[in-house]
mmCIF file of C-alpha atoms in Angstrom:
data_model
loop_
_atom_site.group_PDB
_atom_site.id
_atom_site.type_symbol
_atom_site.label_atom_id
_atom_site.label_comp_id
_atom_site.label_asym_id
_atom_site.label_seq_id
_atom_site.Cartn_x
_atom_site.Cartn_y
_atom_site.Cartn_z
ATOM 1 C CA UNK A 85 128.032 35.087 -209.304
ATOM 2 C CA UNK A 86 126.710 38.233 -207.690
ATOM 3 C CA UNK A 87 123.978 38.614 -210.083
ATOM 4 C CA UNK A 88 122.426 34.961 -210.013
ATOM 5 C CA UNK A 89 122.342 35.476 -206.071
ATOM 6 C CA UNK A 90 120.511 38.691 -206.377
ATOM 7 C CA UNK A 91 117.822 37.366 -208.767
ATOM 8 C CA UNK A 92 117.421 34.626 -206.680
ATOM 9 C CA UNK A 93 116.985 36.629 -203.445
ATOM 10 C CA UNK A 94 114.512 38.824 -205.824
ATOM 11 C CA UNK A 95 112.623 35.568 -206.633
ATOM 12 C CA UNK A 96 112.609 34.359 -202.941
ATOM 13 C CA UNK A 97 111.068 38.030 -201.975
ATOM 14 C CA UNK A 98 108.385 37.834 -204.423
ATOM 15 C CA UNK A 99 107.467 34.331 -203.455
ATOM 16 C CA UNK A 100 107.335 35.321 -199.533
ATOM 17 C CA UNK A 101 105.132 38.327 -200.699
ATOM 18 C CA UNK A 102 102.669 36.101 -202.901
ATOM 19 C CA UNK A 103 102.438 33.524 -199.944
ATOM 20 C CA UNK A 104 101.718 36.718 -197.422
ATOM 21 C CA UNK A 105 98.904 38.124 -200.015
ATOM 22 C CA UNK A 106 97.314 34.624 -200.213
ATOM 23 C CA UNK A 107 97.318 34.291 -196.399
ATOM 24 C CA UNK A 108 95.776 37.366 -196.123
ATOM 25 C CA UNK A 109 93.070 36.628 -198.873
ATOM 26 C CA UNK A 110 92.320 33.429 -196.912
ATOM 27 C CA UNK A 111 92.147 35.009 -193.477
ATOM 28 C CA UNK A 112 89.572 37.563 -195.191
ATOM 29 C CA UNK A 113 87.551 34.801 -196.410
ATOM 30 C CA UNK A 114 87.491 32.862 -193.215
ATOM 31 C CA UNK A 115 86.419 36.009 -191.338
ATOM 32 C CA UNK A 116 83.602 36.570 -193.858
ATOM 33 C CA UNK A 117 82.374 32.941 -193.452
ATOM 34 C CA UNK A 118 82.325 33.484 -189.778
ATOM 35 C CA UNK A 119 79.980 36.579 -190.125
ATOM 36 C CA UNK A 120 77.786 34.631 -192.060
ATOM 37 C CA UNK A 121 77.852 31.676 -189.415
ATOM 38 C CA UNK A 122 76.672 34.647 -187.189
ATOM 39 C CA UNK A 123 73.893 35.607 -189.243
ATOM 40 C CA UNK A 124 72.573 31.904 -189.471
ATOM 41 C CA UNK A 125 72.732 31.453 -186.160
ATOM 42 C CA UNK A 126 70.995 34.555 -184.956
ATOM 43 C CA UNK A 127 68.369 33.625 -187.559
ATOM 44 C CA UNK A 128 67.714 30.351 -185.854
ATOM 45 C CA UNK A 129 68.946 28.539 -189.144
ATOM 46 C CA UNK A 130 70.512 24.995 -188.396
ATOM 47 C CA UNK A 131 73.913 24.407 -190.199
ATOM 48 C CA UNK A 132 76.937 22.359 -190.051
ATOM 49 C CA UNK A 133 80.018 24.434 -189.022
ATOM 50 C CA UNK A 134 82.312 23.706 -191.902
ATOM 51 C CA UNK A 135 82.948 26.167 -194.547
ATOM 52 C CA UNK A 136 81.238 24.297 -197.436
ATOM 53 C CA UNK A 137 78.086 23.508 -195.384
ATOM 54 C CA UNK A 138 77.705 27.165 -194.096
ATOM 55 C CA UNK A 139 77.915 28.440 -197.872
ATOM 56 C CA UNK A 140 75.325 26.040 -198.792
ATOM 57 C CA UNK A 141 73.020 27.075 -195.895
ATOM 58 C CA UNK A 142 73.541 30.430 -196.685
ATOM 59 C CA UNK A 143 72.264 29.814 -200.185
ATOM 60 C CA UNK A 144 69.311 28.057 -199.053
ATOM 61 C CA UNK A 145 68.665 30.778 -196.505
ATOM 62 C CA UNK A 146 68.662 33.515 -199.104
ATOM 63 C CA UNK A 147 66.547 31.905 -201.520
ATOM 64 C CA UNK A 148 63.967 31.305 -198.628
ATOM 65 C CA UNK A 149 64.043 34.944 -197.996
ATOM 66 C CA UNK A 150 63.657 35.690 -201.559
ATOM 67 C CA UNK A 151 60.431 33.549 -201.527
ATOM 68 C CA UNK A 152 59.097 34.999 -198.530
ATOM 69 C CA UNK A 153 59.753 38.352 -199.941
ATOM 70 C CA UNK A 154 57.811 37.626 -203.292
ATOM 71 C CA UNK A 155 54.997 36.454 -201.125
ATOM 72 C CA UNK A 156 54.842 39.501 -198.887
ATOM 73 C CA UNK A 157 54.940 41.755 -201.895
ATOM 74 C CA UNK A 158 52.081 40.035 -203.545
ATOM 75 C CA UNK A 159 50.409 40.299 -200.082
ATOM 76 C CA UNK A 160 51.294 43.832 -199.949
ATOM 77 C CA UNK A 161 49.725 44.513 -203.532
ATOM 78 C CA UNK A 162 46.518 42.915 -202.531
ATOM 79 C CA UNK A 163 46.172 44.744 -199.484
ATOM 80 C CA UNK A 164 46.754 47.998 -201.488
ATOM 81 C CA UNK A 165 44.098 47.225 -204.116
ATOM 82 C CA UNK A 166 41.619 46.409 -201.074
ATOM 83 C CA UNK A 167 42.314 49.715 -199.694
ATOM 84 C CA UNK A 168 41.824 51.591 -203.069
ATOM 85 C CA UNK A 169 38.520 49.485 -203.782
ATOM 86 C CA UNK A 170 37.213 50.432 -200.443
ATOM 87 C CA UNK A 171 38.207 54.200 -200.720
ATOM 88 C CA UNK A 172 36.138 54.122 -204.182
ATOM 89 C CA UNK A 173 33.113 52.619 -202.390
ATOM 90 C CA UNK A 174 33.290 55.344 -199.631
ATOM 91 C CA UNK A 175 34.114 58.155 -201.716
ATOM 92 C CA UNK A 176 31.735 57.254 -204.727
ATOM 93 C CA UNK A 177 27.899 57.232 -203.667
ATOM 94 C CA UNK A 178 26.875 55.767 -206.842
ATOM 95 C CA UNK A 179 29.072 52.556 -206.283
ATOM 96 C CA UNK A 180 27.175 49.518 -206.916
ATOM 97 C CA UNK A 181 26.864 48.050 -203.178
ATOM 98 C CA UNK A 182 25.652 44.613 -204.127
ATOM 99 C CA UNK A 183 28.087 43.924 -206.766
ATOM 100 C CA UNK A 184 31.350 44.272 -204.960
ATOM 101 C CA UNK A 185 34.053 42.158 -206.413
ATOM 102 C CA UNK A 186 36.039 42.074 -203.110
ATOM 103 C CA UNK A 187 33.118 40.215 -201.305
ATOM 104 C CA UNK A 188 33.076 42.818 -198.688
ATOM 105 C CA UNK A 189 29.241 43.424 -198.903
ATOM 106 C CA UNK A 190 27.977 46.585 -197.961
ATOM 107 C CA UNK A 191 24.182 46.005 -199.092
ATOM 108 C CA UNK A 192 21.222 46.311 -196.741
ATOM 109 C CA UNK A 193 21.211 42.465 -196.118
ATOM 110 C CA UNK A 194 24.578 42.435 -194.636
ATOM 111 C CA UNK A 195 23.116 44.207 -191.396
ATOM 112 C CA UNK A 196 21.093 41.477 -190.433
#
């Protein structure tokens, strides 16, 4: 009957649309993985070219960057503290020269 064939045609159209959307999604994922490969390569990170290994390498690289960022943040804080202590020494004439906790000296014996 005519109604059955229209129903079948509509199902086929939905299936084709669904398949097309899945192909587009898969293509977008593949493109993004290619971009990740480019980032790894430009950062001199060695990796296998398959998708799984690329993703594992990206995760490892992000963890390395996070660790490095933490280390740099800590070093930055130490430098700011050193600058602050140095400014206090310079701007406060009553700052005890011989008891500098930063080990920067400043006493008369340091000139020898």
